[in-house]
């Protein structure tokens, strides 16, 4: 990901994350926007240069098809990765790009000796949940709520 791509990504991603938080029912949009801004500021204080964080743009030829943000952290049993963001361009979904991106990052993580890859997905995002399950990801925790 280039610096220019990062700036575009960051603006779009913070708003998208805030909307997802709101849509999940966790908090109203104004609070979700503040949370998104704070979370991104905390996680990526140095943008692309933030240590341990890797942000990539995926291409098909010269065409940008998606992006992936992975954090790798050393723990007592080896390096662990966490996918903070993963997106395929809306008009290109369900064409195999997501699967190819996950396979590419898994290959890279194996080369780095990564022990596991984690991620979070909003409960309402059934297409993403389905893809992750098909790719072998397992549910490790569930967060539930009831609207009153």
Tab-separated table of N, CA and C in Angstrom:
chain	number	residue	atom	x	y	z
A	1	UNK	N	0.860	-1.171	0.000
A	1	UNK	CA	0.000	0.000	0.000
A	1	UNK	C	0.906	1.234	0.000
A	2	UNK	N	0.586	2.148	-0.863
A	2	UNK	CA	1.346	3.394	-0.911
A	2	UNK	C	0.791	4.376	0.121
A	3	UNK	N	1.530	5.423	0.387
A	3	UNK	CA	1.086	6.462	1.318
A	3	UNK	C	-0.236	7.077	0.849
A	4	UNK	N	-0.351	7.324	-0.442
A	4	UNK	CA	-1.577	7.894	-1.006
A	4	UNK	C	-2.761	6.936	-0.835
A	5	UNK	N	-2.532	5.650	-1.089
A	5	UNK	CA	-3.579	4.652	-0.902
A	5	UNK	C	-3.981	4.577	0.573
A	6	UNK	N	-2.988	4.709	1.451
A	6	UNK	CA	-3.269	4.653	2.883
A	6	UNK	C	-4.187	5.796	3.315
A	7	UNK	N	-3.912	6.997	2.858
A	7	UNK	CA	-4.745	8.148	3.214
A	7	UNK	C	-6.180	7.915	2.763
A	8	UNK	N	-6.354	7.439	1.526
A	8	UNK	CA	-7.702	7.129	1.013
A	8	UNK	C	-8.353	6.033	1.846
A	9	UNK	N	-7.581	4.993	2.130
A	9	UNK	CA	-8.091	3.871	2.910
A	9	UNK	C	-8.542	4.335	4.292
A	10	UNK	N	-7.696	5.094	4.963
A	10	UNK	CA	-7.955	5.493	6.350
A	10	UNK	C	-9.260	6.280	6.466
A	11	UNK	N	-9.496	7.213	5.565
A	11	UNK	CA	-10.742	7.992	5.590
A	11	UNK	C	-11.953	7.076	5.404
A	12	UNK	N	-11.876	6.232	4.417
A	12	UNK	CA	-12.986	5.324	4.103
A	12	UNK	C	-13.173	4.293	5.222
A	13	UNK	N	-12.066	3.777	5.744
A	13	UNK	CA	-12.131	2.702	6.729
A	13	UNK	C	-12.703	3.172	8.056
A	14	UNK	N	-12.308	4.359	8.507
A	14	UNK	CA	-12.838	4.857	9.774
A	14	UNK	C	-14.351	5.022	9.691
A	15	UNK	N	-14.842	5.562	8.591
A	15	UNK	CA	-16.289	5.751	8.443
A	15	UNK	C	-17.000	4.402	8.341
A	16	UNK	N	-16.433	3.476	7.598
A	16	UNK	CA	-17.031	2.149	7.447
A	16	UNK	C	-17.066	1.410	8.788
A	17	UNK	N	-15.985	1.484	9.535
A	17	UNK	CA	-15.914	0.846	10.851
A	17	UNK	C	-16.962	1.455	11.780
A	18	UNK	N	-17.063	2.767	11.787
A	18	UNK	CA	-18.058	3.440	12.620
A	18	UNK	C	-19.466	2.987	12.245
A	19	UNK	N	-19.755	2.909	10.962
A	19	UNK	CA	-21.084	2.480	10.518
A	19	UNK	C	-21.351	1.039	10.946
A	20	UNK	N	-20.352	0.176	10.864
A	20	UNK	CA	-20.510	-1.216	11.294
A	20	UNK	C	-20.774	-1.305	12.800
A	21	UNK	N	-20.059	-0.505	13.575
A	21	UNK	CA	-20.289	-0.484	15.023
A	21	UNK	C	-21.733	-0.078	15.298
A	22	UNK	N	-22.179	0.961	14.631
A	22	UNK	CA	-23.555	1.447	14.793
A	22	UNK	C	-24.561	0.385	14.347
A	23	UNK	N	-24.327	-0.195	13.163
A	23	UNK	CA	-25.247	-1.206	12.631
A	23	UNK	C	-25.327	-2.444	13.527
A	24	UNK	N	-24.251	-2.719	14.254
A	24	UNK	CA	-24.252	-3.873	15.159
A	24	UNK	C	-25.070	-3.604	16.410
A	25	UNK	N	-25.424	-2.325	16.633
A	25	UNK	CA	-26.198	-1.956	17.811
A	25	UNK	C	-25.337	-1.628	19.020
A	26	UNK	N	-24.025	-1.622	18.838
A	26	UNK	CA	-23.128	-1.381	19.971
A	26	UNK	C	-23.204	0.044	20.491
A	27	UNK	N	-23.403	1.013	19.593
A	27	UNK	CA	-23.506	2.416	20.014
A	27	UNK	C	-24.027	3.256	18.864
A	28	UNK	N	-24.555	4.430	19.188
A	28	UNK	CA	-25.043	5.337	18.145
A	28	UNK	C	-23.881	5.840	17.276
A	29	UNK	N	-24.214	6.275	16.076
A	29	UNK	CA	-23.201	6.672	15.096
A	29	UNK	C	-22.241	7.753	15.588
A	30	UNK	N	-22.679	8.817	16.253
A	30	UNK	CA	-21.693	9.823	16.695
A	30	UNK	C	-20.611	9.230	17.612
A	31	UNK	N	-21.025	8.374	18.565
A	31	UNK	CA	-20.062	7.725	19.446
A	31	UNK	C	-19.199	6.732	18.676
A	32	UNK	N	-19.817	6.030	17.741
A	32	UNK	CA	-19.076	5.067	16.926
A	32	UNK	C	-18.004	5.768	16.098
A	33	UNK	N	-18.305	6.947	15.579
A	33	UNK	CA	-17.300	7.704	14.813
A	33	UNK	C	-16.120	8.084	15.694
A	34	UNK	N	-16.402	8.516	16.926
A	34	UNK	CA	-15.314	8.855	17.849
A	34	UNK	C	-14.480	7.624	18.170
A	35	UNK	N	-15.163	6.504	18.408
A	35	UNK	CA	-14.458	5.255	18.719
A	35	UNK	C	-13.582	4.832	17.547
A	36	UNK	N	-14.108	4.904	16.348
A	36	UNK	CA	-13.341	4.514	15.163
A	36	UNK	C	-12.091	5.376	15.028
A	37	UNK	N	-12.245	6.674	15.205
A	37	UNK	CA	-11.094	7.578	15.104
A	37	UNK	C	-10.060	7.259	16.180
A	38	UNK	N	-10.518	7.016	17.403
A	38	UNK	CA	-9.607	6.676	18.498
A	38	UNK	C	-8.913	5.338	18.244
A	39	UNK	N	-9.678	4.321	17.809
A	39	UNK	CA	-9.096	2.995	17.574
A	39	UNK	C	-8.020	3.046	16.492
A	40	UNK	N	-8.321	3.700	15.382
A	40	UNK	CA	-7.330	3.782	14.308
A	40	UNK	C	-6.111	4.573	14.763
A	41	UNK	N	-6.333	5.651	15.522
A	41	UNK	CA	-5.219	6.444	16.029
A	41	UNK	C	-4.331	5.660	16.973
A	42	UNK	N	-4.941	4.810	17.788
A	42	UNK	CA	-4.186	3.985	18.734
A	42	UNK	C	-3.447	2.860	18.019
A	43	UNK	N	-4.135	2.190	17.101
A	43	UNK	CA	-3.545	1.030	16.434
A	43	UNK	C	-2.495	1.411	15.393
A	44	UNK	N	-2.702	2.523	14.703
A	44	UNK	CA	-1.788	2.935	13.637
A	44	UNK	C	-1.253	4.347	13.889
A	45	UNK	N	-0.567	4.560	15.018
A	45	UNK	CA	-0.110	5.919	15.334
A	45	UNK	C	0.874	6.474	14.307
A	46	UNK	N	1.608	5.586	13.645
A	46	UNK	CA	2.583	6.011	12.636
A	46	UNK	C	2.153	5.608	11.234
A	47	UNK	N	0.837	5.416	11.048
A	47	UNK	CA	0.335	5.057	9.726
A	47	UNK	C	0.980	3.788	9.205
A	48	UNK	N	1.396	3.822	7.961
A	48	UNK	CA	2.025	2.654	7.337
A	48	UNK	C	3.309	2.228	8.032
A	49	UNK	N	3.949	3.151	8.737
A	49	UNK	CA	5.230	2.862	9.394
A	49	UNK	C	5.049	2.277	10.794
A	50	UNK	N	3.812	2.018	11.223
A	50	UNK	CA	3.580	1.473	12.556
A	50	UNK	C	4.173	0.070	12.645
A	51	UNK	N	5.030	-0.117	13.636
A	51	UNK	CA	5.742	-1.384	13.800
A	51	UNK	C	4.783	-2.558	13.980
A	52	UNK	N	5.066	-3.651	13.266
A	52	UNK	CA	4.287	-4.872	13.381
A	52	UNK	C	3.021	-4.904	12.544
A	53	UNK	N	2.691	-3.772	11.936
A	53	UNK	CA	1.470	-3.704	11.124
A	53	UNK	C	1.841	-3.694	9.645
A	54	UNK	N	1.094	-4.460	8.878
A	54	UNK	CA	1.338	-4.586	7.442
A	54	UNK	C	0.026	-4.316	6.718
A	55	UNK	N	0.051	-3.337	5.817
A	55	UNK	CA	-1.140	-3.010	5.026
A	55	UNK	C	-0.801	-3.184	3.557
A	56	UNK	N	-1.607	-3.983	2.878
A	56	UNK	CA	-1.373	-4.275	1.468
A	56	UNK	C	-2.588	-3.901	0.629
A	57	UNK	N	-2.313	-3.529	-0.591
A	57	UNK	CA	-3.349	-3.370	-1.597
A	57	UNK	C	-3.242	-4.586	-2.510
A	58	UNK	N	-4.369	-5.222	-2.786
A	58	UNK	CA	-4.388	-6.391	-3.669
A	58	UNK	C	-4.740	-5.935	-5.079
A	59	UNK	N	-4.075	-6.542	-6.033
A	59	UNK	CA	-4.267	-6.181	-7.443
A	59	UNK	C	-4.601	-7.411	-8.278
A	60	UNK	N	-5.325	-7.173	-9.342
A	60	UNK	CA	-5.485	-8.118	-10.439
A	60	UNK	C	-4.964	-7.360	-11.646
A	61	UNK	N	-3.728	-7.638	-12.033
A	61	UNK	CA	-3.069	-6.826	-13.048
A	61	UNK	C	-2.821	-5.448	-12.472
A	62	UNK	N	-3.315	-4.413	-13.136
A	62	UNK	CA	-3.180	-3.041	-12.650
A	62	UNK	C	-4.397	-2.574	-11.856
A	63	UNK	N	-5.400	-3.422	-11.732
A	63	UNK	CA	-6.665	-3.063	-11.104
A	63	UNK	C	-6.623	-3.354	-9.599
A	64	UNK	N	-6.863	-2.326	-8.768
A	64	UNK	CA	-6.956	-2.530	-7.323
A	64	UNK	C	-8.238	-3.298	-7.023
A	65	UNK	N	-8.117	-4.437	-6.347
A	65	UNK	CA	-9.291	-5.258	-6.057
A	65	UNK	C	-9.636	-5.307	-4.568
A	66	UNK	N	-8.698	-4.937	-3.713
A	66	UNK	CA	-8.990	-5.004	-2.287
A	66	UNK	C	-7.798	-4.614	-1.454
A	67	UNK	N	-7.934	-4.821	-0.144
A	67	UNK	CA	-6.856	-4.495	0.779
A	67	UNK	C	-6.900	-5.437	1.976
A	68	UNK	N	-5.755	-5.492	2.663
A	68	UNK	CA	-5.649	-6.333	3.842
A	68	UNK	C	-4.712	-5.667	4.835
A	69	UNK	N	-5.115	-5.668	6.123
A	69	UNK	CA	-4.308	-5.107	7.205
A	69	UNK	C	-4.069	-6.212	8.228
A	70	UNK	N	-2.801	-6.532	8.429
A	70	UNK	CA	-2.407	-7.618	9.327
A	70	UNK	C	-1.414	-7.093	10.362
A	71	UNK	N	-1.622	-7.487	11.598
A	71	UNK	CA	-0.675	-7.169	12.673
A	71	UNK	C	-0.044	-8.473	13.131
A	72	UNK	N	1.273	-8.484	13.275
A	72	UNK	CA	1.985	-9.664	13.761
A	72	UNK	C	2.664	-9.292	15.069
A	73	UNK	N	2.429	-10.131	16.079
A	73	UNK	CA	2.940	-9.863	17.421
A	73	UNK	C	3.578	-11.122	17.988
A	74	UNK	N	4.742	-10.965	18.596
A	74	UNK	CA	5.434	-12.088	19.218
A	74	UNK	C	4.793	-12.400	20.567
A	75	UNK	N	4.470	-13.677	20.780
A	75	UNK	CA	3.957	-14.150	22.064
A	75	UNK	C	4.856	-15.284	22.533
A	76	UNK	N	4.592	-15.823	23.709
A	76	UNK	CA	5.492	-16.824	24.291
A	76	UNK	C	5.640	-18.075	23.430
A	77	UNK	N	4.641	-18.416	22.632
A	77	UNK	CA	4.719	-19.613	21.792
A	77	UNK	C	5.018	-19.305	20.329
A	78	UNK	N	5.380	-18.068	20.032
A	78	UNK	CA	5.722	-17.702	18.658
A	78	UNK	C	4.897	-16.525	18.182
A	79	UNK	N	5.117	-16.120	16.931
A	79	UNK	CA	4.365	-14.979	16.401
A	79	UNK	C	2.914	-15.345	16.084
A	80	UNK	N	2.026	-14.417	16.423
A	80	UNK	CA	0.602	-14.548	16.110
A	80	UNK	C	0.200	-13.350	15.270
A	81	UNK	N	-0.707	-13.584	14.334
A	81	UNK	CA	-1.183	-12.509	13.459
A	81	UNK	C	-2.647	-12.232	13.757
A	82	UNK	N	-3.033	-10.985	13.515
A	82	UNK	CA	-4.437	-10.603	13.648
A	82	UNK	C	-4.799	-9.736	12.455
A	83	UNK	N	-5.840	-10.121	11.742
A	83	UNK	CA	-6.312	-9.353	10.597
A	83	UNK	C	-7.285	-8.279	11.065
A	84	UNK	N	-6.853	-7.033	11.043
A	84	UNK	CA	-7.711	-5.937	11.480
A	84	UNK	C	-8.707	-5.513	10.414
A	85	UNK	N	-8.319	-5.630	9.158
A	85	UNK	CA	-9.240	-5.228	8.099
A	85	UNK	C	-8.931	-6.050	6.863
A	86	UNK	N	-9.986	-6.350	6.139
A	86	UNK	CA	-9.891	-7.176	4.946
A	86	UNK	C	-11.073	-6.790	4.082
A	87	UNK	N	-10.798	-6.353	2.890
A	87	UNK	CA	-11.895	-5.874	2.050
A	87	UNK	C	-11.629	-6.179	0.586
A	88	UNK	N	-12.662	-6.636	-0.077
A	88	UNK	CA	-12.656	-6.777	-1.527
A	88	UNK	C	-13.609	-5.721	-2.058
A	89	UNK	N	-13.198	-5.058	-3.126
A	89	UNK	CA	-14.041	-4.019	-3.720
A	89	UNK	C	-15.447	-4.573	-3.960
A	90	UNK	N	-16.459	-3.785	-3.609
A	90	UNK	CA	-17.853	-4.255	-3.621
A	90	UNK	C	-18.271	-4.871	-4.955
A	91	UNK	N	-17.854	-4.278	-6.064
A	91	UNK	CA	-18.283	-4.793	-7.374
A	91	UNK	C	-17.535	-6.056	-7.792
A	92	UNK	N	-16.558	-6.479	-6.987
A	92	UNK	CA	-15.768	-7.665	-7.331
A	92	UNK	C	-15.944	-8.810	-6.335
A	93	UNK	N	-16.869	-8.662	-5.411
A	93	UNK	CA	-17.063	-9.710	-4.405
A	93	UNK	C	-17.673	-10.952	-5.034
A	94	UNK	N	-17.371	-12.086	-4.402
A	94	UNK	CA	-17.861	-13.406	-4.829
A	94	UNK	C	-17.267	-13.823	-6.173
A	95	UNK	N	-16.041	-13.365	-6.434
A	95	UNK	CA	-15.340	-13.735	-7.668
A	95	UNK	C	-14.002	-14.423	-7.357
A	96	UNK	N	-13.773	-14.764	-6.076
A	96	UNK	CA	-12.562	-15.483	-5.688
A	96	UNK	C	-11.422	-14.614	-5.191
A	97	UNK	N	-11.573	-13.299	-5.234
A	97	UNK	CA	-10.478	-12.434	-4.778
A	97	UNK	C	-10.239	-12.564	-3.279
A	98	UNK	N	-11.295	-12.610	-2.494
A	98	UNK	CA	-11.146	-12.744	-1.045
A	98	UNK	C	-10.421	-14.012	-0.669
A	99	UNK	N	-10.825	-15.096	-1.274
A	99	UNK	CA	-10.184	-16.390	-1.019
A	99	UNK	C	-8.701	-16.334	-1.401
A	100	UNK	N	-8.401	-15.745	-2.544
A	100	UNK	CA	-7.001	-15.640	-2.998
A	100	UNK	C	-6.179	-14.767	-2.052
A	101	UNK	N	-6.774	-13.690	-1.550
A	101	UNK	CA	-6.056	-12.815	-0.626
A	101	UNK	C	-5.758	-13.535	0.685
A	102	UNK	N	-6.736	-14.276	1.200
A	102	UNK	CA	-6.517	-15.026	2.438
A	102	UNK	C	-5.436	-16.078	2.223
A	103	UNK	N	-5.474	-16.784	1.108
A	103	UNK	CA	-4.457	-17.795	0.828
A	103	UNK	C	-3.067	-17.170	0.742
A	104	UNK	N	-2.968	-15.992	0.127
A	104	UNK	CA	-1.672	-15.314	0.014
A	104	UNK	C	-1.135	-14.912	1.381
A	105	UNK	N	-1.996	-14.378	2.241
A	105	UNK	CA	-1.522	-13.955	3.559
A	105	UNK	C	-1.204	-15.179	4.429
A	106	UNK	N	-1.946	-16.269	4.269
A	106	UNK	CA	-1.618	-17.499	4.999
A	106	UNK	C	-0.242	-18.020	4.591
A	107	UNK	N	0.039	-17.977	3.302
A	107	UNK	CA	1.347	-18.429	2.801
A	107	UNK	C	2.461	-17.581	3.405
A	108	UNK	N	2.282	-16.283	3.396
A	108	UNK	CA	3.276	-15.378	3.962
A	108	UNK	C	3.441	-15.628	5.463
A	109	UNK	N	2.336	-15.809	6.164
A	109	UNK	CA	2.410	-16.072	7.606
A	109	UNK	C	3.142	-17.381	7.902
A	110	UNK	N	2.916	-18.388	7.096
A	110	UNK	CA	3.658	-19.647	7.285
A	110	UNK	C	5.160	-19.409	7.111
A	111	UNK	N	5.526	-18.617	6.096
A	111	UNK	CA	6.942	-18.300	5.870
A	111	UNK	C	7.533	-17.541	7.058
A	112	UNK	N	6.744	-16.711	7.710
A	112	UNK	CA	7.192	-15.942	8.876
A	112	UNK	C	7.153	-16.766	10.161
A	113	UNK	N	6.641	-17.992	10.100
A	113	UNK	CA	6.540	-18.833	11.290
A	113	UNK	C	5.380	-18.481	12.199
A	114	UNK	N	4.376	-17.798	11.660
A	114	UNK	CA	3.217	-17.391	12.451
A	114	UNK	C	2.448	-18.635	12.907
A	115	UNK	N	2.060	-18.637	14.177
A	115	UNK	CA	1.378	-19.757	14.805
A	115	UNK	C	-0.114	-19.769	14.482
A	116	UNK	N	-0.747	-18.581	14.461
A	116	UNK	CA	-2.178	-18.504	14.184
A	116	UNK	C	-2.523	-17.132	13.625
A	117	UNK	N	-3.655	-17.091	12.940
A	117	UNK	CA	-4.200	-15.828	12.435
A	117	UNK	C	-5.591	-15.675	13.039
A	118	UNK	N	-5.821	-14.555	13.686
A	118	UNK	CA	-7.129	-14.249	14.242
A	118	UNK	C	-7.778	-13.112	13.484
A	119	UNK	N	-9.049	-12.916	13.703
A	119	UNK	CA	-9.780	-11.795	13.112
A	119	UNK	C	-11.087	-11.633	13.851
A	120	UNK	N	-11.712	-10.509	13.662
A	120	UNK	CA	-13.055	-10.260	14.179
A	120	UNK	C	-13.962	-9.951	13.004
A	121	UNK	N	-15.209	-10.310	13.153
A	121	UNK	CA	-16.187	-10.014	12.101
A	121	UNK	C	-17.506	-9.664	12.788
A	122	UNK	N	-18.167	-8.642	12.284
A	122	UNK	CA	-19.462	-8.272	12.841
A	122	UNK	C	-20.468	-9.373	12.551
A	123	UNK	N	-21.303	-9.669	13.527
A	123	UNK	CA	-22.260	-10.766	13.422
A	123	UNK	C	-23.182	-10.684	12.222
A	124	UNK	N	-23.537	-9.471	11.815
A	124	UNK	CA	-24.465	-9.310	10.694
A	124	UNK	C	-23.795	-9.512	9.334
A	125	UNK	N	-22.475	-9.624	9.302
A	125	UNK	CA	-21.751	-9.749	8.030
A	125	UNK	C	-21.643	-11.223	7.625
A	126	UNK	N	-22.773	-11.780	7.253
A	126	UNK	CA	-22.843	-13.202	6.908
A	126	UNK	C	-21.928	-13.599	5.750
A	127	UNK	N	-21.815	-12.804	4.672
A	127	UNK	CA	-20.905	-13.219	3.599
A	127	UNK	C	-19.453	-13.369	4.082
A	128	UNK	N	-18.984	-12.443	4.908
A	128	UNK	CA	-17.616	-12.545	5.422
A	128	UNK	C	-17.478	-13.733	6.362
A	129	UNK	N	-18.456	-13.911	7.243
A	129	UNK	CA	-18.399	-15.045	8.171
A	129	UNK	C	-18.348	-16.362	7.409
A	130	UNK	N	-19.143	-16.466	6.356
A	130	UNK	CA	-19.171	-17.685	5.554
A	130	UNK	C	-17.814	-17.939	4.909
A	131	UNK	N	-17.227	-16.897	4.324
A	131	UNK	CA	-15.904	-17.054	3.701
A	131	UNK	C	-14.871	-17.492	4.735
A	132	UNK	N	-14.844	-16.844	5.885
A	132	UNK	CA	-13.850	-17.187	6.909
A	132	UNK	C	-14.027	-18.626	7.376
A	133	UNK	N	-15.267	-19.054	7.575
A	133	UNK	CA	-15.507	-20.435	7.973
A	133	UNK	C	-15.048	-21.409	6.881
A	134	UNK	N	-15.320	-21.085	5.620
A	134	UNK	CA	-14.876	-21.938	4.516
A	134	UNK	C	-13.351	-22.021	4.453
A	135	UNK	N	-12.680	-20.952	4.897
A	135	UNK	CA	-11.218	-20.908	4.863
A	135	UNK	C	-10.594	-21.521	6.125
A	136	UNK	N	-11.429	-22.079	7.006
A	136	UNK	CA	-10.930	-22.801	8.171
A	136	UNK	C	-10.857	-22.004	9.463
A	137	UNK	N	-11.362	-20.779	9.475
A	137	UNK	CA	-11.378	-20.013	10.718
A	137	UNK	C	-12.469	-20.568	11.629
A	138	UNK	N	-12.193	-20.592	12.929
A	138	UNK	CA	-13.125	-21.107	13.918
A	138	UNK	C	-13.590	-19.981	14.832
A	139	UNK	N	-14.811	-20.086	15.316
A	139	UNK	CA	-15.324	-19.127	16.289
A	139	UNK	C	-14.633	-19.388	17.617
A	140	UNK	N	-14.067	-18.326	18.203
A	140	UNK	CA	-13.402	-18.455	19.502
A	140	UNK	C	-14.174	-17.741	20.609
A	141	UNK	N	-15.067	-16.844	20.251
A	141	UNK	CA	-15.896	-16.132	21.224
A	141	UNK	C	-17.111	-15.564	20.496
A	142	UNK	N	-18.200	-15.449	21.206
A	142	UNK	CA	-19.409	-14.831	20.661
A	142	UNK	C	-19.832	-13.724	21.602
A	143	UNK	N	-20.225	-12.628	21.047
A	143	UNK	CA	-20.758	-11.522	21.828
A	143	UNK	C	-22.212	-11.357	21.395
A	144	UNK	N	-23.115	-11.356	22.364
A	144	UNK	CA	-24.539	-11.319	22.034
A	144	UNK	C	-25.216	-10.165	22.744
A	145	UNK	N	-26.390	-9.786	22.241
A	145	UNK	CA	-27.188	-8.761	22.879
A	145	UNK	C	-28.658	-8.992	22.521
A	146	UNK	N	-29.525	-8.312	23.239
A	146	UNK	CA	-30.950	-8.378	22.997
A	146	UNK	C	-31.479	-6.957	22.995
A	147	UNK	N	-32.147	-6.565	21.909
A	147	UNK	CA	-32.758	-5.238	21.838
A	147	UNK	C	-34.025	-5.218	22.677
A	148	UNK	N	-34.216	-4.142	23.391
A	148	UNK	CA	-35.421	-3.985	24.207
A	148	UNK	C	-36.294	-2.887	23.649
